[in-house]
Amino acid sequence: MRQRLSFEFPADTGMLAKIGEIAGDVGGKAGFDHAEISDIQLAVDEACTNTIIHGLKKDPSRIFRLMIQWRKHEIEIQIHESGEPFDPNATRDPDVKASLEDRPIGGLGVYFVRKLMDEVEYLNDENGIKILRMLKRK
Ligand SMILES: Nc1ncnc2c1ncn2[C@@H]1O[C@H](COP(=O)(O)OP(=O)(O)OP(=O)(O)O)[C@@H](O)[C@H]1O
Ligand SMILES: [Mg+2]
């Protein structure tokens, strides 16, 4: 049986702890183990951080929607946001082999999300709302 939860959050990094808690809770209900739940939490944290900072410019009067649906051994998370347009194909994978000093700062969030989740899609709906959809299977 598929279950679904939906939340609205202001663009405030103070919300990230609560979001991590929700993701962890649902990950447990879907039957993921501790390591898998940590991966889901990291991906959701990076994605929501990007939405808050880059998409909505940390303006707490602007909101984004977090939608989570799950069933046994599968979780899907969507972030709906109508902020700054973004072409994810324009981001390059970071050079993770470069030494720490040579690495540019930032640019790891999108890379982590893609590594940690099984399906990742950036979409725009008919109203121009950006949707990041990510799914993980056990
Ligand atoms: N939701 C979003 N809206 C607008 N731009 C975004 C969004 N998500 C990512 N971006 C753009 O993609 C770039 C890469 O994101 P990514 O998370 O990989 O790196 P970062 O946020 O710059 O640094 P960090 O490693 O701290 O996450 C960002 O710098 C930003 O320009
Ligand atoms: Mg980021």
Coordinates of N, CA, C and O and ligand atoms in Angstrom, one line a residue:
M1 N 0.8 -1.2 0.0 CA 0.0 0.0 0.0 C 0.9 1.2 0.0 O 1.9 1.4 0.7
R2 N 0.5 2.2 -0.9 CA 1.3 3.4 -1.0 C 0.8 4.5 0.0 O -0.4 4.7 0.1
Q3 N 1.7 5.1 0.7 CA 1.2 6.2 1.5 C 1.9 7.5 1.1 O 3.0 7.5 0.5
R4 N 1.3 8.6 1.5 CA 1.8 9.9 1.0 C 1.7 11.0 2.1 O 0.7 11.0 2.8
L5 N 2.7 11.8 2.2 CA 2.6 13.0 3.1 C 3.1 14.2 2.3 O 3.9 14.1 1.4
S6 N 2.5 15.4 2.7 CA 2.9 16.6 2.0 C 3.0 17.7 3.0 O 2.2 17.8 3.9
F7 N 4.1 18.5 2.9 CA 4.3 19.6 3.8 C 4.7 20.9 3.1 O 5.3 20.8 2.0
E8 N 4.5 22.0 3.7 CA 5.0 23.2 3.2 C 6.0 23.8 4.2 O 5.7 23.8 5.4
F9 N 7.1 24.3 3.7 CA 8.1 24.9 4.6 C 8.5 26.2 4.1 O 8.6 26.4 2.9
P10 N 8.8 27.2 5.0 CA 9.4 28.4 4.5 C 10.9 28.2 4.1 O 11.5 27.3 4.6
A11 N 11.4 29.1 3.3 CA 12.8 29.0 2.8 C 13.7 29.5 3.9 O 14.3 30.5 3.9
D12 N 13.9 28.6 4.9 CA 14.7 28.9 6.1 C 15.5 27.6 6.5 O 14.9 26.6 6.6
T13 N 16.8 27.8 6.5 CA 17.6 26.6 6.8 C 17.3 26.0 8.2 O 17.7 24.8 8.4
G14 N 16.7 26.7 9.0 CA 16.2 26.2 10.3 C 15.2 25.1 10.2 O 15.0 24.4 11.2
M15 N 14.7 24.9 9.0 CA 13.7 23.8 8.8 C 14.4 22.5 8.5 O 13.7 21.4 8.5
L16 N 15.7 22.5 8.2 CA 16.3 21.3 7.8 C 16.3 20.1 8.8 O 16.2 19.0 8.4
A17 N 16.4 20.5 10.1 CA 16.4 19.4 11.1 C 15.1 18.7 11.1 O 15.1 17.5 11.1
K18 N 14.0 19.4 11.0 CA 12.7 18.9 11.0 C 12.5 18.0 9.7 O 12.0 16.9 9.8
I19 N 13.0 18.5 8.6 CA 12.9 17.7 7.3 C 13.7 16.4 7.4 O 13.2 15.4 7.0
G20 N 14.9 16.5 8.0 CA 15.7 15.3 8.2 C 15.0 14.2 9.1 O 15.0 13.0 8.8
E21 N 14.3 14.8 10.1 CA 13.5 13.9 11.0 C 12.4 13.2 10.2 O 12.2 12.0 10.4
I22 N 11.7 13.9 9.4 CA 10.6 13.4 8.7 C 11.1 12.3 7.7 O 10.6 11.2 7.6
A23 N 12.2 12.6 7.0 CA 12.7 11.7 6.0 C 13.2 10.4 6.7 O 13.0 9.3 6.2
G24 N 13.8 10.6 7.9 CA 14.3 9.4 8.7 C 13.1 8.5 9.1 O 13.1 7.3 9.0
D25 N 12.1 9.2 9.6 CA 10.8 8.5 10.0 C 10.2 7.6 8.9 O 9.9 6.5 9.1
V26 N 10.0 8.3 7.8 CA 9.4 7.6 6.6 C 10.3 6.5 6.1 O 9.9 5.4 5.8
G27 N 11.6 6.8 6.1 CA 12.6 5.8 5.6 C 12.5 4.5 6.5 O 12.5 3.4 6.0
G28 N 12.3 4.7 7.8 CA 12.1 3.6 8.7 C 10.8 2.8 8.4 O 10.8 1.6 8.4
K29 N 9.8 3.6 8.2 CA 8.5 2.9 7.9 C 8.5 2.1 6.6 O 7.8 1.1 6.4
A30 N 9.3 2.6 5.6 CA 9.4 1.9 4.4 C 10.4 0.7 4.4 O 10.6 0.0 3.4
G31 N 11.0 0.5 5.6 CA 11.8 -0.7 5.8 C 13.3 -0.5 5.4 O 14.0 -1.5 5.3
F32 N 13.8 0.7 5.3 CA 15.2 0.9 5.0 C 16.0 0.8 6.3 O 15.5 1.0 7.4
D33 N 17.3 0.3 6.1 CA 18.1 0.2 7.3 C 18.8 1.5 7.7 O 18.6 2.5 6.9
H34 N 19.6 1.5 8.8 CA 20.1 2.8 9.2 C 21.0 3.5 8.2 O 21.0 4.7 8.0
A35 N 21.9 2.7 7.5 CA 22.8 3.3 6.5 C 22.0 3.8 5.3 O 22.3 4.9 4.9
E36 N 20.9 3.1 4.9 CA 20.1 3.6 3.8 C 19.4 4.9 4.2 O 19.2 5.8 3.4
I37 N 18.9 4.9 5.5 CA 18.2 6.1 6.0 C 19.1 7.3 6.0 O 18.7 8.4 5.6
S38 N 20.3 7.1 6.4 CA 21.3 8.2 6.4 C 21.5 8.7 5.0 O 21.6 9.9 4.8
D39 N 21.6 7.8 4.0 CA 21.8 8.3 2.6 C 20.5 9.1 2.2 O 20.7 10.1 1.5
I40 N 19.4 8.6 2.5 CA 18.1 9.3 2.1 C 18.1 10.7 2.8 O 17.9 11.7 2.1
Q41 N 18.5 10.8 4.1 CA 18.5 12.0 4.8 C 19.5 13.0 4.2 O 19.3 14.2 4.1
L42 N 20.7 12.5 3.8 CA 21.7 13.3 3.2 C 21.2 13.9 1.9 O 21.4 15.1 1.6
A43 N 20.6 13.1 1.1 CA 20.1 13.5 -0.2 C 19.0 14.6 -0.1 O 19.1 15.6 -0.7
V44 N 18.1 14.3 0.9 CA 17.0 15.3 1.1 C 17.6 16.6 1.7 O 17.1 17.7 1.3
D45 N 18.6 16.5 2.5 CA 19.2 17.7 3.1 C 19.9 18.5 2.1 O 19.7 19.8 2.0
E46 N 20.6 17.9 1.2 CA 21.3 18.7 0.1 C 20.3 19.3 -0.8 O 20.5 20.5 -1.2
A47 N 19.3 18.5 -1.2 CA 18.3 19.0 -2.1 C 17.5 20.2 -1.5 O 17.3 21.2 -2.2
C48 N 17.1 20.1 -0.3 CA 16.3 21.2 0.4 C 17.2 22.4 0.6 O 16.8 23.5 0.5
T49 N 18.5 22.1 1.0 CA 19.4 23.3 1.2 C 19.5 24.0 -0.1 O 19.5 25.3 -0.1
N50 N 19.6 23.3 -1.3 CA 19.7 24.0 -2.6 C 18.4 24.8 -2.8 O 18.5 26.0 -3.3
T51 N 17.3 24.2 -2.5 CA 16.0 24.9 -2.8 C 16.0 26.2 -1.9 O 15.6 27.3 -2.4
I52 N 16.3 26.1 -0.6 CA 16.3 27.2 0.3 C 17.3 28.3 -0.1 O 16.9 29.5 -0.2
I53 N 18.5 27.9 -0.4 CA 19.6 28.9 -0.6 C 19.6 29.4 -2.1 O 19.5 30.6 -2.3
H54 N 19.6 28.5 -3.0 CA 19.7 28.9 -4.4 C 18.4 29.3 -5.1 O 18.2 30.2 -5.8
G55 N 17.4 28.4 -4.8 CA 16.1 28.6 -5.4 C 15.3 29.8 -4.9 O 14.8 30.6 -5.6
L56 N 15.2 29.8 -3.5 CA 14.4 30.8 -2.9 C 15.1 31.9 -2.1 O 14.5 32.7 -1.4
K57 N 16.4 31.9 -2.3 CA 17.3 33.0 -1.8 C 17.1 33.2 -0.3 O 17.1 34.4 0.2
K58 N 16.8 32.2 0.5 CA 16.7 32.3 1.9 C 15.6 33.3 2.3 O 15.8 34.0 3.4
D59 N 14.6 33.5 1.5 CA 13.5 34.4 1.9 C 12.4 33.7 2.6 O 11.7 32.9 1.9
P60 N 12.3 33.8 3.9 CA 11.4 32.9 4.6 C 9.9 33.2 4.3 O 9.0 32.5 4.8
S61 N 9.6 34.3 3.5 CA 8.3 34.6 3.2 C 7.9 33.7 1.9 O 6.7 33.6 1.6
R62 N 8.9 33.0 1.4 CA 8.6 32.1 0.2 C 8.6 30.7 0.7 O 9.4 30.3 1.7
I63 N 7.8 29.9 0.2 CA 7.6 28.5 0.7 C 7.9 27.5 -0.4 O 7.9 27.8 -1.6
F64 N 8.3 26.3 0.0 CA 8.4 25.2 -0.9 C 7.6 24.0 -0.4 O 7.3 23.9 0.8
R65 N 7.3 23.1 -1.2 CA 6.5 21.9 -0.8 C 7.4 20.6 -0.9 O 8.1 20.4 -1.8
L66 N 7.3 19.9 0.2 CA 8.0 18.6 0.3 C 6.9 17.5 0.3 O 6.0 17.5 1.1
M67 N 7.0 16.6 -0.7 CA 6.1 15.5 -0.8 C 6.8 14.2 -0.7 O 7.8 14.0 -1.4
I68 N 6.3 13.3 0.1 CA 7.0 12.0 0.3 C 6.0 11.0 0.1 O 4.9 11.0 0.8
Q69 N 6.2 10.0 -0.7 CA 5.4 8.8 -0.8 C 6.3 7.6 -0.7 O 7.4 7.6 -1.1
W70 N 5.7 6.6 -0.1 CA 6.5 5.4 0.1 C 5.6 4.1 0.2 O 4.4 4.2 0.4
R71 N 6.2 3.0 -0.1 CA 5.7 1.7 0.2 C 6.8 0.9 0.6 O 8.0 1.4 0.7
K72 N 6.6 -0.4 0.9 CA 7.7 -1.2 1.4 C 8.9 -1.2 0.4 O 8.7 -1.5 -0.8
H73 N 10.0 -0.8 1.0 CA 11.3 -0.8 0.2 C 11.4 0.1 -0.9 O 12.2 0.0 -1.8
E74 N 10.5 1.2 -0.9 CA 10.6 2.2 -1.9 C 10.2 3.6 -1.3 O 9.1 3.6 -0.7
I75 N 11.0 4.6 -1.6 CA 10.6 5.9 -1.1 C 10.8 6.9 -2.2 O 11.8 6.8 -3.0
E76 N 9.8 7.8 -2.4 CA 9.9 8.9 -3.4 C 9.7 10.2 -2.8 O 8.8 10.4 -2.0
I77 N 10.6 11.1 -3.0 CA 10.6 12.5 -2.4 C 10.5 13.5 -3.6 O 11.3 13.4 -4.5
Q78 N 9.6 14.4 -3.4 CA 9.6 15.5 -4.4 C 9.7 16.8 -3.7 O 9.1 17.0 -2.6
I79 N 10.4 17.7 -4.3 CA 10.5 19.1 -3.8 C 9.9 20.0 -4.9 O 10.4 20.0 -6.0
H80 N 8.9 20.7 -4.5 CA 8.2 21.6 -5.5 C 8.6 23.1 -5.1 O 8.3 23.5 -3.9
E81 N 9.1 23.8 -6.0 CA 9.6 25.2 -5.7 C 9.5 26.1 -6.9 O 9.8 25.6 -8.0
S82 N 9.1 27.3 -6.8 CA 9.0 28.2 -7.9 C 10.0 29.3 -7.8 O 9.6 30.5 -7.9
G83 N 11.2 29.0 -7.6 CA 12.3 30.0 -7.4 C 13.1 30.1 -8.7 O 12.6 29.9 -9.8
E84 N 14.3 30.5 -8.5 CA 15.3 30.7 -9.5 C 15.3 29.5 -10.5 O 15.5 28.4 -10.1
P85 N 15.2 29.8 -11.8 CA 15.3 28.7 -12.8 C 16.7 28.0 -12.7 O 17.7 28.7 -12.3
F86 N 16.8 26.8 -13.0 CA 18.0 26.0 -12.8 C 18.1 24.9 -13.9 O 17.1 24.2 -14.1
D87 N 19.2 24.8 -14.6 CA 19.4 23.8 -15.5 C 20.4 22.8 -15.0 O 21.6 23.1 -15.0
P88 N 19.9 21.7 -14.4 CA 20.8 20.8 -13.7 C 21.9 20.2 -14.7 O 22.9 19.8 -14.3
N89 N 21.6 20.2 -16.0 CA 22.5 19.6 -16.9 C 23.7 20.5 -17.1 O 24.8 20.1 -17.6
A90 N 23.6 21.8 -16.6 CA 24.7 22.7 -16.7 C 25.7 22.5 -15.6 O 26.8 23.1 -15.6
T91 N 25.3 21.7 -14.6 CA 26.3 21.5 -13.5 C 27.2 20.3 -13.9 O 26.7 19.3 -14.4
R92 N 28.4 20.5 -13.7 CA 29.4 19.4 -13.9 C 29.6 18.6 -12.7 O 29.6 19.1 -11.6
D93 N 29.9 17.3 -12.9 CA 30.3 16.5 -11.7 C 31.6 17.1 -11.1 O 32.5 17.4 -11.9
P94 N 31.6 17.1 -9.8 CA 32.9 17.7 -9.2 C 34.0 16.7 -9.5 O 33.8 15.5 -9.6
D95 N 35.2 17.2 -9.5 CA 36.4 16.3 -9.6 C 36.8 15.8 -8.2 O 37.5 16.4 -7.5
V96 N 36.1 14.7 -7.9 CA 36.3 14.2 -6.5 C 37.7 13.6 -6.3 O 38.1 13.3 -5.2
K97 N 38.4 13.4 -7.3 CA 39.8 12.9 -7.2 C 40.8 14.0 -7.0 O 41.9 13.7 -6.5
A98 N 40.4 15.2 -7.2 CA 41.4 16.3 -7.0 C 41.7 16.4 -5.5 O 40.9 16.1 -4.7
S99 N 42.9 16.9 -5.2 CA 43.2 17.1 -3.8 C 42.3 18.2 -3.2 O 41.7 19.0 -4.0
L100 N 42.1 18.1 -1.9 CA 41.2 19.1 -1.3 C 41.5 20.5 -1.7 O 40.6 21.3 -1.9
E101 N 42.8 20.9 -1.7 CA 43.2 22.3 -2.0 C 42.8 22.7 -3.4 O 42.5 23.8 -3.7
D102 N 42.8 21.7 -4.4 CA 42.5 22.0 -5.8 C 41.0 22.0 -6.1 O 40.6 22.4 -7.1
R103 N 40.2 21.5 -5.1 CA 38.8 21.4 -5.4 C 38.1 22.7 -5.3 O 38.3 23.4 -4.3
P104 N 37.2 23.0 -6.2 CA 36.4 24.2 -6.0 C 35.4 24.0 -4.8 O 35.0 22.9 -4.5
I105 N 35.1 25.1 -4.1 CA 34.2 25.0 -3.0 C 32.8 24.8 -3.6 O 32.4 25.5 -4.5
G106 N 32.0 23.9 -3.0 CA 30.6 23.8 -3.4 C 30.5 22.8 -4.6 O 31.5 22.2 -5.1
G107 N 29.3 22.7 -5.1 CA 29.1 21.8 -6.3 C 29.0 20.3 -6.0 O 29.1 19.5 -6.8
L108 N 28.8 20.0 -4.7 CA 28.8 18.6 -4.3 C 27.3 18.1 -4.1 O 27.0 16.9 -4.2
G109 N 26.4 19.1 -3.8 CA 25.1 18.7 -3.4 C 24.3 17.9 -4.5 O 23.8 16.8 -4.2
V110 N 24.3 18.4 -5.7 CA 23.6 17.7 -6.8 C 24.3 16.4 -7.1 O 23.6 15.4 -7.4
Y111 N 25.6 16.4 -7.0 CA 26.4 15.1 -7.2 C 26.0 14.1 -6.2 O 25.7 12.9 -6.5
F112 N 25.9 14.4 -4.9 CA 25.5 13.5 -3.9 C 24.1 13.0 -4.1 O 23.8 11.8 -3.9
V113 N 23.2 13.9 -4.4 CA 21.8 13.4 -4.6 C 21.8 12.4 -5.7 O 21.1 11.3 -5.6
R114 N 22.5 12.6 -6.8 CA 22.5 11.6 -7.9 C 23.1 10.3 -7.5 O 22.7 9.2 -7.9
K115 N 24.2 10.4 -6.7 CA 24.9 9.2 -6.2 C 24.0 8.4 -5.2 O 24.0 7.1 -5.2
L116 N 23.3 9.1 -4.4 CA 22.7 8.4 -3.2 C 21.3 7.8 -3.6 O 20.8 6.9 -2.9
M117 N 20.6 8.4 -4.6 CA 19.3 8.0 -4.9 C 19.3 7.2 -6.2 O 20.2 7.3 -7.1
D118 N 18.3 6.3 -6.5 CA 18.3 5.5 -7.7 C 17.8 6.2 -8.9 O 18.1 5.9 -10.0
E119 N 16.8 7.1 -8.7 CA 16.3 7.9 -9.8 C 16.2 9.4 -9.3 O 15.8 9.7 -8.2
V120 N 16.7 10.2 -10.2 CA 16.7 11.7 -9.9 C 16.3 12.4 -11.2 O 16.9 12.2 -12.2
E121 N 15.3 13.2 -11.0 CA 14.8 14.0 -12.2 C 14.5 15.4 -11.8 O 13.9 15.6 -10.7
Y122 N 14.9 16.4 -12.6 CA 14.5 17.8 -12.4 C 13.5 18.1 -13.5 O 13.7 17.9 -14.7
L123 N 12.3 18.5 -13.1 CA 11.2 18.7 -14.0 C 10.6 20.1 -13.8 O 10.9 20.7 -12.8
N124 N 9.9 20.6 -14.8 CA 9.1 21.8 -14.6 C 7.6 21.5 -14.9 O 7.4 20.9 -15.9
D125 N 6.7 21.8 -14.0 CA 5.3 21.5 -14.3 C 4.7 22.6 -15.2 O 5.4 23.5 -15.6
E126 N 3.4 22.4 -15.5 CA 2.8 23.3 -16.5 C 2.7 24.8 -16.0 O 2.6 25.7 -16.8
N127 N 2.8 25.0 -14.7 CA 2.8 26.3 -14.1 C 4.2 26.9 -13.9 O 4.4 27.9 -13.3
G128 N 5.2 26.2 -14.5 CA 6.6 26.7 -14.3 C 7.2 26.4 -13.0 O 8.3 26.9 -12.6
I129 N 6.5 25.5 -12.2 CA 7.1 25.2 -10.9 C 8.2 24.1 -11.1 O 8.0 23.1 -11.8
K130 N 9.3 24.3 -10.5 CA 10.4 23.3 -10.5 C 10.1 22.2 -9.6 O 9.7 22.4 -8.5
I131 N 10.3 21.0 -10.1 CA 10.1 19.8 -9.3 C 11.4 19.0 -9.3 O 11.9 18.6 -10.4
L132 N 11.9 18.7 -8.2 CA 13.0 17.7 -8.1 C 12.4 16.4 -7.5 O 11.8 16.4 -6.5
R133 N 12.5 15.4 -8.3 CA 11.9 14.1 -7.9 C 13.0 13.1 -7.7 O 13.9 12.9 -8.6
M134 N 13.1 12.4 -6.6 CA 14.1 11.4 -6.3 C 13.5 10.2 -5.7 O 12.6 10.3 -4.9
L135 N 14.0 9.1 -6.1 CA 13.4 7.8 -5.6 C 14.6 6.9 -5.2 O 15.6 6.8 -5.9
K136 N 14.3 6.1 -4.1 CA 15.3 5.1 -3.7 C 14.6 3.8 -3.4 O 13.5 3.8 -2.8
R137 N 15.2 2.7 -3.9 CA 14.7 1.4 -3.6 C 15.7 0.7 -2.7 O 16.8 0.9 -2.8
K138 N 15.1 -0.2 -2.0 CA 16.0 -1.0 -1.1 C 16.8 -2.0 -1.9 O 16.3 -2.6 -2.9
Ligands
LIG1 N1 16.9 24.4 -6.5 C1 17.8 25.1 -7.1 N2 17.5 26.3 -7.7 C2 18.4 27.1 -8.3 N3 19.6 26.7 -8.5 C3 20.1 25.5 -8.0 C4 19.2 24.7 -7.3 N4 19.9 23.6 -6.9 C5 21.1 23.7 -7.4 N5 21.3 24.9 -8.0 C6 22.5 25.4 -8.7 O1 23.3 24.3 -9.0 C7 24.6 24.6 -8.4 C8 25.2 23.3 -7.8 O2 24.5 22.8 -6.7 P1 25.2 21.9 -5.6 O3 24.3 21.6 -4.5 O4 25.8 20.8 -6.4 O5 26.4 22.9 -5.1 P2 26.4 24.1 -4.2 O6 25.0 24.2 -3.5 O7 26.9 25.3 -4.9 O8 27.5 23.7 -3.1 P3 27.3 22.6 -2.0 O9 28.5 21.6 -2.3 O10 27.5 23.3 -0.7 O11 26.0 21.9 -2.1 C9 24.3 25.6 -7.3 O12 25.5 26.4 -7.0 C10 23.2 26.5 -7.9 O13 23.7 27.4 -8.8
MG2 MG 24.2 22.6 -2.6

